[in-house]
Coordinates of C-alpha atoms in Angstrom, one line a residue:
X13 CA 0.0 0.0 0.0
X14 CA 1.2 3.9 -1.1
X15 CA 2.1 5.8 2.1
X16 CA -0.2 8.9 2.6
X17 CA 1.7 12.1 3.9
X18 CA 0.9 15.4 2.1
X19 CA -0.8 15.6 -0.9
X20 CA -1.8 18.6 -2.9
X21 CA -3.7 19.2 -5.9
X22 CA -7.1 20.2 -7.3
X23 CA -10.4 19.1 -5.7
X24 CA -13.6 17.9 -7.6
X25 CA -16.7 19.0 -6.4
X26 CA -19.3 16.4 -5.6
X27 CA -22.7 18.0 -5.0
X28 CA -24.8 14.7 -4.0
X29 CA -25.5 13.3 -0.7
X30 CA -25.5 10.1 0.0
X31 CA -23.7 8.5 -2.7
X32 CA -23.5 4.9 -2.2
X33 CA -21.5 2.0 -3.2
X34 CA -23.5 1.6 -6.5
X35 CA -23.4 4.9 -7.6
X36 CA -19.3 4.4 -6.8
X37 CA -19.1 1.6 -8.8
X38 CA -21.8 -0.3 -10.2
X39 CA -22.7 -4.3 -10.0
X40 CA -21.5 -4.9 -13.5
X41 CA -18.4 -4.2 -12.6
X42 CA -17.9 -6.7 -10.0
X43 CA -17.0 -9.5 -11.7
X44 CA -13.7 -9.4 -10.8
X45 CA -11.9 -9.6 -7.4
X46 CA -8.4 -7.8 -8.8
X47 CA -8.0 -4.1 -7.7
X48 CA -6.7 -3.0 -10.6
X49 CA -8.9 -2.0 -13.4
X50 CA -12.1 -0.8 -11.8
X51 CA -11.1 2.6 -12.3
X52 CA -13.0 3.1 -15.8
X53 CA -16.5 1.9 -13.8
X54 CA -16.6 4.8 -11.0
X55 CA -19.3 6.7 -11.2
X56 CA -20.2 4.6 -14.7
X57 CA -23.9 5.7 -14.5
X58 CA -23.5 9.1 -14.4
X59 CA -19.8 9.2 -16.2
X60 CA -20.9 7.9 -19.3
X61 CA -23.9 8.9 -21.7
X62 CA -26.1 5.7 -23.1
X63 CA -23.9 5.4 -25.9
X64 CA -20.9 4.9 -23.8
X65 CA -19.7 8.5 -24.3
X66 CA -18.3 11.1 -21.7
X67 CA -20.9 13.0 -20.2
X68 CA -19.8 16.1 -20.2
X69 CA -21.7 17.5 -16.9
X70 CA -20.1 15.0 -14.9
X71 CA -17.6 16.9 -12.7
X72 CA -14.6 14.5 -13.1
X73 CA -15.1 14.7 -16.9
X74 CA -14.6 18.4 -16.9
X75 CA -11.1 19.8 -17.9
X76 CA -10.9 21.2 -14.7
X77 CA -10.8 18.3 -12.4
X78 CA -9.2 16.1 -14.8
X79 CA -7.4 13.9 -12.6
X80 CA -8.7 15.3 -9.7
X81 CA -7.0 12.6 -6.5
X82 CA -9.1 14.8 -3.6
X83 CA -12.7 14.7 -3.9
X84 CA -14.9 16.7 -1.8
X85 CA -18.9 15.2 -1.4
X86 CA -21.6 16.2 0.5
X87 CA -23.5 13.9 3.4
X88 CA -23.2 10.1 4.2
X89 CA -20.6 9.0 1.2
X90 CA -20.6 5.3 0.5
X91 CA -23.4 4.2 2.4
X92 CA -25.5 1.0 0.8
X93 CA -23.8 -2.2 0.5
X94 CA -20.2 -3.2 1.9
X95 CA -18.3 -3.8 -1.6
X96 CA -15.1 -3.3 -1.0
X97 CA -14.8 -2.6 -4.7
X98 CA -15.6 0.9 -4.5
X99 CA -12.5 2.5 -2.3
X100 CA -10.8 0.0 -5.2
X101 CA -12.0 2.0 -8.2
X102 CA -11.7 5.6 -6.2
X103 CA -8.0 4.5 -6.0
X104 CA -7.9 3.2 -9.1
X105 CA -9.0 6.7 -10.6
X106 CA -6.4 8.6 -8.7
X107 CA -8.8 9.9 -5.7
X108 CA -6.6 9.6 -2.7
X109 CA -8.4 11.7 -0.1
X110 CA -12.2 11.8 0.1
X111 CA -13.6 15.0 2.2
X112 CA -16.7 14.7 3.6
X113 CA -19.1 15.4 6.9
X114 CA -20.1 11.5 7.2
X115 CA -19.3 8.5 5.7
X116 CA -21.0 4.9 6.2
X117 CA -19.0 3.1 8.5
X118 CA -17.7 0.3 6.5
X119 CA -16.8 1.8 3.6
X120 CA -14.7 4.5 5.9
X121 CA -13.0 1.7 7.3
X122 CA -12.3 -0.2 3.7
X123 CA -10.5 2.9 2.7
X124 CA -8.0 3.3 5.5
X125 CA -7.2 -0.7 4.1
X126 CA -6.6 0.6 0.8
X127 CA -4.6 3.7 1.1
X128 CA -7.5 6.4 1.1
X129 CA -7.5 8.6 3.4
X130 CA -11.5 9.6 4.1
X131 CA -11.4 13.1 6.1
X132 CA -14.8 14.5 8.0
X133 CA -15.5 17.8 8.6
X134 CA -18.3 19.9 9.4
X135 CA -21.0 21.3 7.5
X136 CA -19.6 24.8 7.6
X137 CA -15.9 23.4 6.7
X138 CA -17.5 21.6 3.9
X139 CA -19.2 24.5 2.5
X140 CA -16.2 26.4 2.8
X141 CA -14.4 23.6 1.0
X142 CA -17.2 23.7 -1.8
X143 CA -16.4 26.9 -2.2
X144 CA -12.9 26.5 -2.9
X145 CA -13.2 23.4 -5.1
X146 CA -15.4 25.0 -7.2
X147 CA -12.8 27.4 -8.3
X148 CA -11.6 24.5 -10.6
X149 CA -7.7 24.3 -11.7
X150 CA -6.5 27.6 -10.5
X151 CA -7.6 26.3 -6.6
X152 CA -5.5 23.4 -5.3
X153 CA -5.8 22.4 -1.7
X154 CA -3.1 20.8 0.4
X155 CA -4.1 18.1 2.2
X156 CA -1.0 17.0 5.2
X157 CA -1.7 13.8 7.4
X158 CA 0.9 14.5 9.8
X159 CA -0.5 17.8 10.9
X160 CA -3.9 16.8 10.2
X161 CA -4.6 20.0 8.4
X162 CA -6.8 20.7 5.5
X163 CA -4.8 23.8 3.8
X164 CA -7.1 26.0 1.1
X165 CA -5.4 28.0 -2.1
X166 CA -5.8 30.9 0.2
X167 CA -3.8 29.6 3.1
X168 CA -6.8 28.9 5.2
X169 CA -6.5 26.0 6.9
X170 CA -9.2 22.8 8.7
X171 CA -7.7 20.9 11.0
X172 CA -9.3 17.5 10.9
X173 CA -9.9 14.1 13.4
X174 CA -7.8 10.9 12.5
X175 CA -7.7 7.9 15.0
X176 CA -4.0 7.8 15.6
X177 CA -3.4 4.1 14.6
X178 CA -5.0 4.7 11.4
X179 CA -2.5 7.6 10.9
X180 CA 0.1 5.4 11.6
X181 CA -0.9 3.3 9.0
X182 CA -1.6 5.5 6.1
X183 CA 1.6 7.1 6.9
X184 CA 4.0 4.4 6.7
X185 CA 1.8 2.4 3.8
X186 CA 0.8 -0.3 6.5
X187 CA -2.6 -2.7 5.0
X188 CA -3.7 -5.5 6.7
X189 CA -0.6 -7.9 5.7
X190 CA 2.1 -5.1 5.9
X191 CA 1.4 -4.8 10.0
X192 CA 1.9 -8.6 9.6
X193 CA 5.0 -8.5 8.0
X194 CA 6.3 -5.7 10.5
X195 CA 5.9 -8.3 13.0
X196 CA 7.4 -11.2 11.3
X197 CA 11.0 -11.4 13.4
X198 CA 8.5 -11.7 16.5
X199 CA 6.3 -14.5 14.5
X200 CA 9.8 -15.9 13.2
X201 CA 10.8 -16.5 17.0
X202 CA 7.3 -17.1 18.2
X203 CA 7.3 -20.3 16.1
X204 CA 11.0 -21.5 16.5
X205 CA 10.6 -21.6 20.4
X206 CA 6.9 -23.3 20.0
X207 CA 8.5 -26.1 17.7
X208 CA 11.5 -26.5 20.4
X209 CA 8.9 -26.7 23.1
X210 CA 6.7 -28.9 21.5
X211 CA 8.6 -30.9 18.8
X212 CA 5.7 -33.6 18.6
X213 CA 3.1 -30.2 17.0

């Protein structure tokens, strides 16, 4: 998993509430159980026109949030089901950070598992940062996990909430099997002394 420290760039205004897991990435799309390739599916439905063309309304298809990596959404992101798939295509696009007042709880904690780092703020710090992402290209925001601050293109900053274990995490690119693997001297000697103790196991 990609470390998360500081990352800086322009910010795509999502104006829904309650975007779910199928709106993220729809059921056609998975088939699969690799986390590669489901980039091309987010937001398929509303992505694409019928004939498989890019909609042009869609925020992330306009020129100004072209590979947008912070995405900032209104109420209760990723709610609905618990596909793991969707934090997969977010990161497959490029989004890296996702800003928003509330997230369902699962697919919050599927993101810290995948490198994402899901930020909530308030309604009034969302607004603000509405405001600002609406100012397209010329508007980056800085976004820095160590100081847990939330920096705007006119050096206003949010300071934001982060369980510190999860921090630790993101900021040394630790999944699931990485913490494992940090630990493998200790499982190493674990397992030689258990063997010498028990020889018959």
């Amino acid at each position: 998993m990609d470390k998360f420290t500081t990352l800086t760039g322009v910010a795509a205004p999502l104006h829904m509430v309650n975007v779910d897991t199928d709106m993220i990435i729809p059921k056609q799309y998975l088939k699969t159980i690799k986390r590669t390739g489901l980039g091309t599916g987010l937001f398929s439905e509303m992505r694409y026109k019928d004939d498989g063309s890019d909609n042009p309304d869609f925020v992330l298809n306009k020129p100004a949030y072209k590979g947008a990596q912070i995405l900032v959404a209104g109420d209760n992101f990723g709610c609905g089901s618990s596909r793991e798939h969707a934090p997969w295509a977010l990161l497959d696009f490029g989004i890296r950070c996702v800003i928003s007042t509330s997230f369902a709880d699962i697919f919050y904690n599927n993101c810290f598992k995948n490198g994402i780092l899901p930020i909530k703020v308030t309604p009034e710090q969302l607004a603000a940062l509405f405001d600002d992402a609406g100012r397209g290209a010329n508007a980056k925001i800085t976004v820095d996990l160590e100081s847990q601050t939330i920096t705007g293109p006119d050096g206003g900053s949010i300071s934001f909430e982060i369980d510190p274990f999860r921090k630790h995490c993101l900021l040394n690119g630790l999944d699931d099997i990485g913490l494992t693997q940090v630990k493998a001297d200790k499982i190493t000697s674990f397992e030689s002394k258990l063997a010498e103790d028990r020889p018959w196991a």
